[in-house]
Amino acid sequence: MVSEEWEVYLFLVRKMATLEFDSQEYGKLAQSVVELLMEKGGPLSDDKIAAMLNMSAAEVRRVLQFLHRLKFIGVERRMTEDYRHEYFWYVNGSVIADAVRHRAELVAEKLSAAVKAFSRTIYYVCTSCYRRYSFEEASSGEFQCPLCGGQLEAVDMVAEIEKLNNALSKLGR
């Protein structure tokens, strides 16, 4: 049985890598890396991961370093017999929980900022391209979208704030 936390974690790994590298393939590679690390259950070197995935070690290292920067994977540094440092990467329940919790906190901060912004300003949205404009921008263009010419409509700020607050409470859980 796959946990909801694992599903969220895999989604985040894939999505963030896809965005960072502007490539679906890197998103798939990142997901393959974390699935392999979880499946093996213990730390693996980047060379071992690359060999097991039949991928370039340089590409795998890029993904590993990116995932570590986002705190999506853990790393151990060990000294080899010839006094070199070697890195071993891992994923476990603690890493997954911390990664999901960290992303939830970041999203909560952005939602809180959006609630504050919405409570101070009136926004208008284009009914065609859904681009958002302030009251000043909308009124200067006679409530028509400067990009596509669509009609601008006022956003129901009370409903938007309620949606954001609901999302915040779900993240809190």
GROMACS .gro file of N, CA and C in nm:
model
  519
    1MET      N    1   0.085  -0.119   0.000
    1MET     CA    2   0.000   0.000   0.000
    1MET      C    3   0.089   0.125   0.000
    2VAL      N    4   0.055   0.219  -0.084
    2VAL     CA    5   0.133   0.342  -0.098
    2VAL      C    6   0.066   0.451  -0.016
    3SER      N    7   0.146   0.521   0.065
    3SER     CA    8   0.091   0.625   0.150
    3SER      C    9   0.066   0.753   0.072
    4GLU      N   10  -0.025   0.834   0.125
    4GLU     CA   11  -0.055   0.962   0.062
    4GLU      C   12   0.067   1.053   0.067
    5GLU      N   13   0.142   1.044   0.177
    5GLU     CA   14   0.263   1.125   0.192
    5GLU      C   15   0.364   1.089   0.081
    6TRP      N   16   0.380   0.960   0.051
    6TRP     CA   17   0.471   0.914  -0.054
    6TRP      C   18   0.426   0.968  -0.189
    7GLU      N   19   0.296   0.964  -0.216
    7GLU     CA   20   0.242   1.014  -0.342
    7GLU      C   21   0.269   1.165  -0.357
    8VAL      N   22   0.247   1.239  -0.251
    8VAL     CA   23   0.273   1.384  -0.252
    8VAL      C   24   0.422   1.408  -0.276
    9TYR      N   25   0.505   1.333  -0.206
    9TYR     CA   26   0.650   1.345  -0.219
    9TYR      C   27   0.694   1.319  -0.363
   10LEU      N   28   0.646   1.210  -0.423
   10LEU     CA   29   0.683   1.179  -0.562
   10LEU      C   30   0.637   1.289  -0.657
   11PHE      N   31   0.517   1.340  -0.634
   11PHE     CA   32   0.466   1.448  -0.718
   11PHE      C   33   0.557   1.570  -0.708
   12LEU      N   34   0.596   1.606  -0.586
   12LEU     CA   35   0.683   1.722  -0.566
   12LEU      C   36   0.819   1.702  -0.632
   13VAL      N   37   0.876   1.584  -0.615
   13VAL     CA   38   1.007   1.554  -0.675
   13VAL      C   39   1.001   1.572  -0.825
   14ARG      N   40   0.902   1.510  -0.886
   14ARG     CA   41   0.891   1.514  -1.032
   14ARG      C   42   0.863   1.656  -1.081
   15LYS      N   43   0.769   1.723  -1.017
   15LYS     CA   44   0.729   1.857  -1.059
   15LYS      C   45   0.843   1.958  -1.044
   16MET      N   46   0.909   1.955  -0.929
   16MET     CA   47   1.016   2.052  -0.903
   16MET      C   48   1.135   2.029  -0.997
   17ALA      N   49   1.169   1.903  -1.024
   17ALA     CA   50   1.280   1.875  -1.116
   17ALA      C   51   1.243   1.914  -1.258
   18THR      N   52   1.120   1.889  -1.297
   18THR     CA   53   1.075   1.928  -1.431
   18THR      C   54   1.085   2.078  -1.448
   19LEU      N   55   1.042   2.153  -1.347
   19LEU     CA   56   1.048   2.299  -1.354
   19LEU      C   57   1.192   2.349  -1.352
   20GLU      N   58   1.274   2.293  -1.264
   20GLU     CA   59   1.413   2.338  -1.250
   20GLU      C   60   1.492   2.318  -1.379
   21PHE      N   61   1.478   2.201  -1.439
   21PHE     CA   62   1.558   2.167  -1.557
   21PHE      C   63   1.482   2.191  -1.687
   22ASP      N   64   1.357   2.238  -1.676
   22ASP     CA   65   1.273   2.265  -1.792
   22ASP      C   66   1.268   2.143  -1.884
   23SER      N   67   1.247   2.026  -1.822
   23SER     CA   68   1.250   1.902  -1.898
   23SER      C   69   1.170   1.794  -1.826
   24GLN      N   70   1.076   1.735  -1.896
   24GLN     CA   71   0.999   1.622  -1.843
   24GLN      C   72   1.091   1.505  -1.811
   25GLU      N   73   1.194   1.489  -1.894
   25GLU     CA   74   1.287   1.377  -1.875
   25GLU      C   75   1.361   1.387  -1.742
   26TYR      N   76   1.401   1.507  -1.705
   26TYR     CA   77   1.468   1.524  -1.576
   26TYR      C   78   1.370   1.500  -1.461
   27GLY      N   79   1.244   1.535  -1.480
   27GLY     CA   80   1.143   1.504  -1.379
   27GLY      C   81   1.128   1.355  -1.360
   28LYS      N   82   1.127   1.281  -1.471
   28LYS     CA   83   1.118   1.135  -1.464
   28LYS      C   84   1.244   1.076  -1.401
   29LEU      N   85   1.361   1.131  -1.436
   29LEU     CA   86   1.486   1.084  -1.378
   29LEU      C   87   1.488   1.106  -1.227
   30ALA      N   88   1.445   1.223  -1.183
   30ALA     CA   89   1.441   1.253  -1.039
   30ALA      C   90   1.349   1.155  -0.967
   31GLN      N   91   1.235   1.126  -1.027
   31GLN     CA   92   1.142   1.031  -0.966
   31GLN      C   93   1.204   0.892  -0.963
   32SER      N   94   1.270   0.852  -1.070
   32SER     CA   95   1.336   0.721  -1.073
   32SER      C   96   1.444   0.711  -0.966
   33VAL      N   97   1.518   0.818  -0.946
   33VAL     CA   98   1.625   0.820  -0.845
   33VAL      C   99   1.566   0.798  -0.706
   34VAL      N  100   1.463   0.874  -0.670
   34VAL     CA  101   1.408   0.859  -0.534
   34VAL      C  102   1.338   0.725  -0.516
   35GLU      N  103   1.274   0.674  -0.621
   35GLU     CA  104   1.212   0.542  -0.611
   35GLU      C  105   1.318   0.435  -0.589
   36LEU      N  106   1.429   0.445  -0.659
   36LEU     CA  107   1.539   0.350  -0.643
   36LEU      C  108   1.596   0.358  -0.501
   37LEU      N  109   1.620   0.479  -0.453
   37LEU     CA  110   1.674   0.496  -0.318
   37LEU      C  111   1.579   0.439  -0.213
   38MET      N  112   1.451   0.459  -0.232
   38MET     CA  113   1.355   0.407  -0.136
   38MET      C  114   1.349   0.254  -0.144
   39GLU      N  115   1.351   0.203  -0.266
   39GLU     CA  116   1.345   0.058  -0.287
   39GLU      C  117   1.465  -0.012  -0.224
   40LYS      N  118   1.584   0.045  -0.240
   40LYS     CA  119   1.706  -0.017  -0.187
   40LYS      C  120   1.716  -0.002  -0.036
   41GLY      N  121   1.653   0.100   0.019
   41GLY     CA  122   1.645   0.114   0.163
   41GLY      C  123   1.771   0.159   0.235
   42GLY      N  124   1.880   0.177   0.164
   42GLY     CA  125   2.003   0.222   0.228
   42GLY      C  126   2.075   0.320   0.138
   43PRO      N  127   2.177   0.384   0.190
   43PRO     CA  128   2.252   0.482   0.112
   43PRO      C  129   2.323   0.419  -0.008
   44LEU      N  130   2.321   0.491  -0.121
   44LEU     CA  131   2.389   0.447  -0.243
   44LEU      C  132   2.475   0.561  -0.296
   45SER      N  133   2.588   0.527  -0.355
   45SER     CA  134   2.674   0.628  -0.415
   45SER      C  135   2.612   0.673  -0.547
   46ASP      N  136   2.653   0.792  -0.592
   46ASP     CA  137   2.600   0.842  -0.719
   46ASP      C  138   2.639   0.752  -0.836
   47ASP      N  139   2.759   0.696  -0.834
   47ASP     CA  140   2.800   0.605  -0.941
   47ASP      C  141   2.714   0.479  -0.944
   48LYS      N  142   2.682   0.428  -0.827
   48LYS     CA  143   2.597   0.307  -0.818
   48LYS      C  144   2.456   0.338  -0.869
   49ILE      N  145   2.404   0.454  -0.832
   49ILE     CA  146   2.270   0.494  -0.878
   49ILE      C  147   2.269   0.506  -1.030
   50ALA      N  148   2.371   0.572  -1.084
   50ALA     CA  149   2.380   0.590  -1.230
   50ALA      C  150   2.387   0.455  -1.300
   51ALA      N  151   2.466   0.364  -1.246
   51ALA     CA  152   2.479   0.231  -1.308
   51ALA      C  153   2.347   0.155  -1.301
   52MET      N  154   2.278   0.164  -1.189
   52MET     CA  155   2.151   0.091  -1.172
   52MET      C  156   2.042   0.148  -1.262
   53LEU      N  157   2.049   0.277  -1.290
   53LEU     CA  158   1.949   0.340  -1.378
   53LEU      C  159   1.994   0.345  -1.523
   54ASN      N  160   2.118   0.300  -1.546
   54ASN     CA  161   2.176   0.303  -1.681
   54ASN      C  162   2.172   0.445  -1.739
   55MET      N  163   2.217   0.539  -1.656
   55MET     CA  164   2.218   0.681  -1.693
   55MET      C  165   2.358   0.736  -1.675
   56SER      N  166   2.379   0.852  -1.732
   56SER     CA  167   2.506   0.923  -1.717
   56SER      C  168   2.524   0.965  -1.570
   57ALA      N  169   2.643   0.940  -1.515
   57ALA     CA  170   2.671   0.978  -1.376
   57ALA      C  171   2.659   1.129  -1.358
   58ALA      N  172   2.698   1.206  -1.459
   58ALA     CA  173   2.690   1.353  -1.449
   58ALA      C  174   2.544   1.398  -1.436
   59GLU      N  175   2.453   1.340  -1.515
   59GLU     CA  176   2.312   1.377  -1.506
   59GLU      C  177   2.254   1.336  -1.371
   60VAL      N  178   2.290   1.217  -1.327
   60VAL     CA  179   2.241   1.170  -1.197
   60VAL      C  180   2.291   1.260  -1.085
   61ARG      N  181   2.417   1.300  -1.089
   61ARG     CA  182   2.472   1.390  -0.986
   61ARG      C  183   2.399   1.525  -0.986
   62ARG      N  184   2.371   1.575  -1.104
   62ARG     CA  185   2.296   1.702  -1.114
   62ARG      C  186   2.163   1.692  -1.042
   63VAL      N  187   2.092   1.582  -1.069
   63VAL     CA  188   1.961   1.562  -1.008
   63VAL      C  189   1.976   1.541  -0.857
   64LEU      N  190   2.074   1.461  -0.815
   64LEU     CA  191   2.095   1.437  -0.672
   64LEU      C  192   2.125   1.567  -0.598
   65GLN      N  193   2.211   1.649  -0.654
   65GLN     CA  194   2.244   1.776  -0.589
   65GLN      C  195   2.123   1.869  -0.582
   66PHE      N  196   2.044   1.871  -0.688
   66PHE     CA  197   1.922   1.952  -0.688
   66PHE      C  198   1.826   1.903  -0.579
   67LEU      N  199   1.803   1.772  -0.575
   67LEU     CA  200   1.711   1.716  -0.476
   67LEU      C  201   1.761   1.740  -0.334
   68HIS      N  202   1.890   1.733  -0.315
   68HIS     CA  203   1.946   1.758  -0.182
   68HIS      C  204   1.931   1.906  -0.144
   69ARG      N  205   1.949   1.995  -0.239
   69ARG     CA  206   1.933   2.138  -0.213
   69ARG      C  207   1.790   2.168  -0.166
   70LEU      N  208   1.692   2.095  -0.220
   70LEU     CA  209   1.553   2.114  -0.179
   70LEU      C  210   1.517   2.031  -0.055
   71LYS      N  211   1.615   1.958  -0.003
   71LYS     CA  212   1.595   1.871   0.114
   71LYS      C  213   1.499   1.756   0.084
   72PHE      N  214   1.500   1.708  -0.041
   72PHE     CA  215   1.416   1.595  -0.080
   72PHE      C  216   1.487   1.462  -0.062
   73ILE      N  217   1.618   1.463  -0.041
   73ILE     CA  218   1.695   1.342  -0.015
   73ILE      C  219   1.802   1.375   0.090
   74GLY      N  220   1.851   1.269   0.154
   74GLY     CA  221   1.958   1.286   0.251
   74GLY      C  222   2.091   1.241   0.191
   75VAL      N  223   2.200   1.283   0.255
   75VAL     CA  224   2.333   1.245   0.206
   75VAL      C  225   2.424   1.219   0.326
   76GLU      N  226   2.511   1.119   0.308
   76GLU     CA  227   2.616   1.090   0.406
   76GLU      C  228   2.749   1.104   0.334
   77ARG      N  229   2.845   1.164   0.401
   77ARG     CA  230   2.979   1.177   0.343
   77ARG      C  231   3.071   1.080   0.417
   78ARG      N  232   3.139   0.996   0.340
   78ARG     CA  233   3.227   0.896   0.400
   78ARG      C  234   3.367   0.911   0.341
   79MET      N  235   3.466   0.874   0.422
   79MET     CA  236   3.604   0.875   0.378
   79MET      C  237   3.638   0.736   0.324
   80THR      N  238   3.697   0.731   0.205
   80THR     CA  239   3.737   0.603   0.146
   80THR      C  240   3.875   0.566   0.197
   81GLU      N  241   3.918   0.445   0.162
   81GLU     CA  242   4.050   0.397   0.205
   81GLU      C  243   4.163   0.483   0.150
   82ASP      N  244   4.141   0.542   0.033
   82ASP     CA  245   4.245   0.628  -0.026
   82ASP      C  246   4.222   0.776   0.008
   83TYR      N  247   4.152   0.800   0.119
   83TYR     CA  248   4.133   0.933   0.176
   83TYR      C  249   4.057   1.030   0.084
   84ARG      N  250   3.964   0.977   0.008
   84ARG     CA  251   3.875   1.061  -0.071
   84ARG      C  252   3.738   1.062  -0.003
   85HIS      N  253   3.667   1.168  -0.025
   85HIS     CA  254   3.530   1.174   0.027
   85HIS      C  255   3.436   1.118  -0.078
   86GLU      N  256   3.345   1.033  -0.033
   86GLU     CA  257   3.245   0.977  -0.122
   86GLU      C  258   3.108   1.005  -0.060
   87TYR      N  259   3.013   1.038  -0.145
   87TYR     CA  260   2.879   1.073  -0.099
   87TYR      C  261   2.784   0.958  -0.123
   88PHE      N  262   2.700   0.931  -0.022
   88PHE     CA  263   2.600   0.826  -0.031
   88PHE      C  264   2.463   0.889  -0.004
   89TRP      N  265   2.373   0.867  -0.096
   89TRP     CA  266   2.242   0.933  -0.095
   89TRP      C  267   2.136   0.836  -0.045
   90TYR      N  268   2.034   0.889   0.024
   90TYR     CA  269   1.930   0.802   0.078
   90TYR      C  270   1.797   0.876   0.087
   91VAL      N  271   1.691   0.795   0.094
   91VAL     CA  272   1.555   0.843   0.119
   91VAL      C  273   1.496   0.750   0.223
   92ASN      N  274   1.436   0.808   0.325
   92ASN     CA  275   1.365   0.728   0.424
   92ASN      C  276   1.240   0.804   0.468
   93GLY      N  277   1.164   0.745   0.557
   93GLY     CA  278   1.039   0.807   0.601
   93GLY      C  279   1.058   0.945   0.661
   94SER      N  280   1.166   0.963   0.734
   94SER     CA  281   1.195   1.092   0.796
   94SER      C  282   1.223   1.200   0.691
   95VAL      N  283   1.302   1.165   0.591
   95VAL     CA  284   1.334   1.260   0.483
   95VAL      C  285   1.207   1.299   0.408
   96ILE      N  286   1.124   1.199   0.380
   96ILE     CA  287   0.999   1.224   0.307
   96ILE      C  288   0.908   1.317   0.388
   97ALA      N  289   0.890   1.286   0.517
   97ALA     CA  290   0.804   1.368   0.603
   97ALA      C  291   0.857   1.511   0.611
   98ASP      N  292   0.988   1.526   0.628
   98ASP     CA  293   1.047   1.660   0.636
   98ASP      C  294   1.031   1.737   0.505
   99ALA      N  295   1.048   1.668   0.392
   99ALA     CA  296   1.035   1.733   0.261
   99ALA      C  297   0.892   1.782   0.239
  100VAL      N  298   0.795   1.698   0.268
  100VAL     CA  299   0.654   1.736   0.249
  100VAL      C  300   0.617   1.849   0.344
  101ARG      N  301   0.661   1.838   0.469
  101ARG     CA  302   0.632   1.943   0.568
  101ARG      C  303   0.694   2.077   0.526
  102HIS      N  304   0.818   2.073   0.479
  102HIS     CA  305   0.887   2.196   0.436
  102HIS      C  306   0.813   2.261   0.320
  103ARG      N  307   0.773   2.182   0.219
  103ARG     CA  308   0.700   2.239   0.105
  103ARG      C  309   0.566   2.295   0.150
  104ALA      N  310   0.498   2.226   0.241
  104ALA     CA  311   0.368   2.274   0.291
  104ALA      C  312   0.385   2.408   0.362
  105GLU      N  313   0.494   2.422   0.438
  105GLU     CA  314   0.520   2.549   0.506
  105GLU      C  315   0.545   2.662   0.407
  106LEU      N  316   0.619   2.633   0.299
  106LEU     CA  317   0.644   2.734   0.197
  106LEU      C  318   0.515   2.777   0.129
  107VAL      N  319   0.431   2.680   0.096
  107VAL     CA  320   0.302   2.711   0.032
  107VAL      C  321   0.214   2.791   0.128
  108ALA      N  322   0.214   2.753   0.255
  108ALA     CA  323   0.133   2.825   0.354
  108ALA      C  324   0.177   2.971   0.365
  109GLU      N  325   0.307   2.995   0.361
  109GLU     CA  326   0.357   3.133   0.365
  109GLU      C  327   0.306   3.213   0.245
  110LYS      N  328   0.310   3.151   0.127
  110LYS     CA  329   0.262   3.221   0.007
  110LYS      C  330   0.112   3.244   0.012
  111LEU      N  331   0.037   3.147   0.061
  111LEU     CA  332  -0.108   3.164   0.072
  111LEU      C  333  -0.141   3.275   0.173
  112SER      N  334  -0.068   3.280   0.283
  112SER     CA  335  -0.091   3.386   0.383
  112SER      C  336  -0.064   3.523   0.324
  113ALA      N  337   0.043   3.532   0.245
  113ALA     CA  338   0.075   3.659   0.180
  113ALA      C  339  -0.035   3.697   0.081
  114ALA      N  340  -0.089   3.598   0.010
  114ALA     CA  341  -0.197   3.624  -0.086
  114ALA      C  342  -0.323   3.671  -0.013
  115VAL      N  343  -0.354   3.612   0.101
  115VAL     CA  344  -0.471   3.655   0.179
  115VAL      C  345  -0.455   3.801   0.219
  116LYS      N  346  -0.337   3.837   0.266
  116LYS     CA  347  -0.312   3.976   0.305
  116LYS      C  348  -0.326   4.071   0.185
  117ALA      N  349  -0.271   4.030   0.071
  117ALA     CA  350  -0.279   4.114  -0.049
  117ALA      C  351  -0.423   4.130  -0.096
  118PHE      N  352  -0.499   4.020  -0.094
  118PHE     CA  353  -0.637   4.026  -0.140
  118PHE      C  354  -0.723   4.111  -0.048
  119SER      N  355  -0.689   4.116   0.080
  119SER     CA  356  -0.771   4.193   0.172
  119SER      C  357  -0.749   4.344   0.157
  120ARG      N  358  -0.644   4.384   0.086
  120ARG     CA  359  -0.614   4.527   0.071
  120ARG      C  360  -0.645   4.582  -0.068
  121THR      N  361  -0.665   4.497  -0.168
  121THR     CA  362  -0.674   4.543  -0.306
  121THR      C  363  -0.790   4.476  -0.377
  122ILE      N  364  -0.846   4.548  -0.472
  122ILE     CA  365  -0.950   4.491  -0.559
  122ILE      C  366  -0.883   4.450  -0.689
  123TYR      N  367  -0.911   4.328  -0.733
  123TYR     CA  368  -0.853   4.277  -0.857
  123TYR      C  369  -0.961   4.252  -0.960
  124TYR      N  370  -0.917   4.258  -1.085
  124TYR     CA  371  -1.003   4.226  -1.199
  124TYR      C  372  -0.935   4.118  -1.280
  125VAL      N  373  -1.017   4.027  -1.335
  125VAL     CA  374  -0.963   3.916  -1.413
  125VAL      C  375  -1.027   3.917  -1.551
  126CYS      N  376  -0.945   3.891  -1.653
  126CYS     CA  377  -0.994   3.882  -1.790
  126CYS      C  378  -1.074   3.752  -1.805
  127THR      N  379  -1.192   3.762  -1.865
  127THR     CA  380  -1.276   3.644  -1.883
  127THR      C  381  -1.225   3.553  -1.995
  128SER      N  382  -1.130   3.602  -2.075
  128SER     CA  383  -1.076   3.521  -2.184
  128SER      C  384  -0.942   3.457  -2.149
  129CYS      N  385  -0.845   3.537  -2.106
  129CYS     CA  386  -0.710   3.484  -2.081
  129CYS      C  387  -0.678   3.468  -1.933
  130TYR      N  388  -0.770   3.510  -1.845
  130TYR     CA  389  -0.758   3.495  -1.700
  130TYR      C  390  -0.640   3.568  -1.637
  131ARG      N  391  -0.591   3.668  -1.705
  131ARG     CA  392  -0.483   3.751  -1.649
  131ARG      C  393  -0.545   3.846  -1.546
  132ARG      N  394  -0.471   3.874  -1.439
  132ARG     CA  395  -0.522   3.955  -1.329
  132ARG      C  396  -0.467   4.097  -1.338
  133TYR      N  397  -0.554   4.195  -1.305
  133TYR     CA  398  -0.516   4.336  -1.308
  133TYR      C  399  -0.565   4.406  -1.183
  134SER      N  400  -0.492   4.509  -1.142
  134SER     CA  401  -0.537   4.592  -1.030
  134SER      C  402  -0.649   4.683  -1.079
  135PHE      N  403  -0.714   4.751  -0.985
  135PHE     CA  404  -0.821   4.843  -1.023
  135PHE      C  405  -0.768   4.953  -1.114
  136GLU      N  406  -0.650   5.005  -1.081
  136GLU     CA  407  -0.592   5.112  -1.162
  136GLU      C  408  -0.566   5.066  -1.306
  137GLU      N  409  -0.510   4.947  -1.320
  137GLU     CA  410  -0.481   4.893  -1.454
  137GLU      C  411  -0.610   4.867  -1.531
  138ALA      N  412  -0.710   4.813  -1.463
  138ALA     CA  413  -0.837   4.781  -1.529
  138ALA      C  414  -0.909   4.908  -1.573
  139SER      N  415  -0.913   5.007  -1.485
  139SER     CA  416  -0.987   5.130  -1.518
  139SER      C  417  -0.917   5.209  -1.628
  140SER      N  418  -0.784   5.205  -1.632
  140SER     CA  419  -0.713   5.280  -1.736
  140SER      C  420  -0.737   5.220  -1.875
  141GLY      N  421  -0.768   5.091  -1.879
  141GLY     CA  422  -0.797   5.026  -2.007
  141GLY      C  423  -0.946   5.009  -2.031
  142GLU      N  424  -1.028   5.087  -1.958
  142GLU     CA  425  -1.173   5.082  -1.968
  142GLU      C  426  -1.227   4.941  -1.948
  143PHE      N  427  -1.166   4.869  -1.856
  143PHE     CA  428  -1.206   4.735  -1.814
  143PHE      C  429  -1.206   4.633  -1.928
  144GLN      N  430  -1.110   4.654  -2.020
  144GLN     CA  431  -1.085   4.556  -2.126
  144GLN      C  432  -0.940   4.513  -2.115
  145CYS      N  433  -0.916   4.384  -2.139
  145CYS     CA  434  -0.781   4.328  -2.127
  145CYS      C  435  -0.691   4.387  -2.235
  146PRO      N  436  -0.576   4.445  -2.195
  146PRO     CA  437  -0.485   4.502  -2.293
  146PRO      C  438  -0.418   4.396  -2.381
  147LEU      N  439  -0.417   4.270  -2.336
  147LEU     CA  440  -0.354   4.164  -2.415
  147LEU      C  441  -0.447   4.104  -2.519
  148CYS      N  442  -0.570   4.067  -2.476
  148CYS     CA  443  -0.658   3.997  -2.571
  148CYS      C  444  -0.787   4.072  -2.601
  149GLY      N  445  -0.815   4.181  -2.529
  149GLY     CA  446  -0.936   4.258  -2.554
  149GLY      C  447  -1.058   4.205  -2.481
  150GLY      N  448  -1.041   4.100  -2.400
  150GLY     CA  449  -1.154   4.042  -2.327
  150GLY      C  450  -1.203   4.135  -2.218
  151GLN      N  451  -1.323   4.108  -2.171
  151GLN     CA  452  -1.386   4.187  -2.066
  151GLN      C  453  -1.324   4.154  -1.931
  152LEU      N  454  -1.296   4.258  -1.850
  152LEU     CA  455  -1.243   4.238  -1.716
  152LEU      C  456  -1.357   4.240  -1.616
  153GLU      N  457  -1.355   4.142  -1.523
  153GLU     CA  458  -1.458   4.134  -1.420
  153GLU      C  459  -1.391   4.139  -1.283
  154ALA      N  460  -1.460   4.202  -1.189
  154ALA     CA  461  -1.408   4.211  -1.052
  154ALA      C  462  -1.407   4.073  -0.988
  155VAL      N  463  -1.303   4.046  -0.912
  155VAL     CA  464  -1.292   3.919  -0.840
  155VAL      C  465  -1.365   3.932  -0.708
  156ASP      N  466  -1.445   3.831  -0.673
  156ASP     CA  467  -1.514   3.828  -0.544
  156ASP      C  468  -1.410   3.799  -0.437
  157MET      N  469  -1.360   3.905  -0.373
  157MET     CA  470  -1.249   3.892  -0.280
  157MET      C  471  -1.286   3.810  -0.157
  158VAL      N  472  -1.409   3.819  -0.112
  158VAL     CA  473  -1.452   3.742   0.005
  158VAL      C  474  -1.443   3.593  -0.025
  159ALA      N  475  -1.490   3.553  -0.143
  159ALA     CA  476  -1.485   3.412  -0.182
  159ALA      C  477  -1.341   3.366  -0.201
  160GLU      N  478  -1.257   3.450  -0.260
  160GLU     CA  479  -1.117   3.414  -0.283
  160GLU      C  480  -1.042   3.397  -0.150
  161ILE      N  481  -1.067   3.489  -0.059
  161ILE     CA  482  -1.002   3.480   0.073
  161ILE      C  483  -1.049   3.354   0.145
  162GLU      N  484  -1.177   3.322   0.133
  162GLU     CA  485  -1.230   3.200   0.195
  162GLU      C  486  -1.164   3.075   0.137
  163LYS      N  487  -1.145   3.072   0.005
  163LYS     CA  488  -1.078   2.958  -0.059
  163LYS      C  489  -0.934   2.945  -0.010
  164LEU      N  490  -0.865   3.057  -0.002
  164LEU     CA  491  -0.726   3.055   0.046
  164LEU      C  492  -0.718   3.010   0.191
  165ASN      N  493  -0.811   3.057   0.274
  165ASN     CA  494  -0.813   3.016   0.415
  165ASN      C  495  -0.844   2.867   0.429
  166ASN      N  496  -0.931   2.815   0.344
  166ASN     CA  497  -0.959   2.671   0.345
  166ASN      C  498  -0.835   2.591   0.308
  167ALA      N  499  -0.763   2.638   0.205
  167ALA     CA  500  -0.640   2.570   0.165
  167ALA      C  501  -0.536   2.576   0.277
  168LEU      N  502  -0.527   2.690   0.346
  168LEU     CA  503  -0.435   2.702   0.459
  168LEU      C  504  -0.469   2.604   0.571
  169SER      N  505  -0.598   2.589   0.600
  169SER     CA  506  -0.636   2.497   0.708
  169SER      C  507  -0.606   2.351   0.668
  170LYS      N  508  -0.623   2.318   0.540
  170LYS     CA  509  -0.590   2.183   0.494
  170LYS      C  510  -0.439   2.159   0.505
  171LEU      N  511  -0.360   2.259   0.471
  171LEU     CA  512  -0.215   2.244   0.485
  171LEU      C  513  -0.175   2.229   0.630
  172GLY      N  514  -0.245   2.295   0.719
  172GLY     CA  515  -0.216   2.285   0.861
  172GLY      C  516  -0.237   2.144   0.915
  173ARG      N  517  -0.334   2.075   0.854
  173ARG     CA  518  -0.360   1.938   0.896
  173ARG      C  519  -0.256   1.846   0.838
   0.00000   0.00000   0.00000
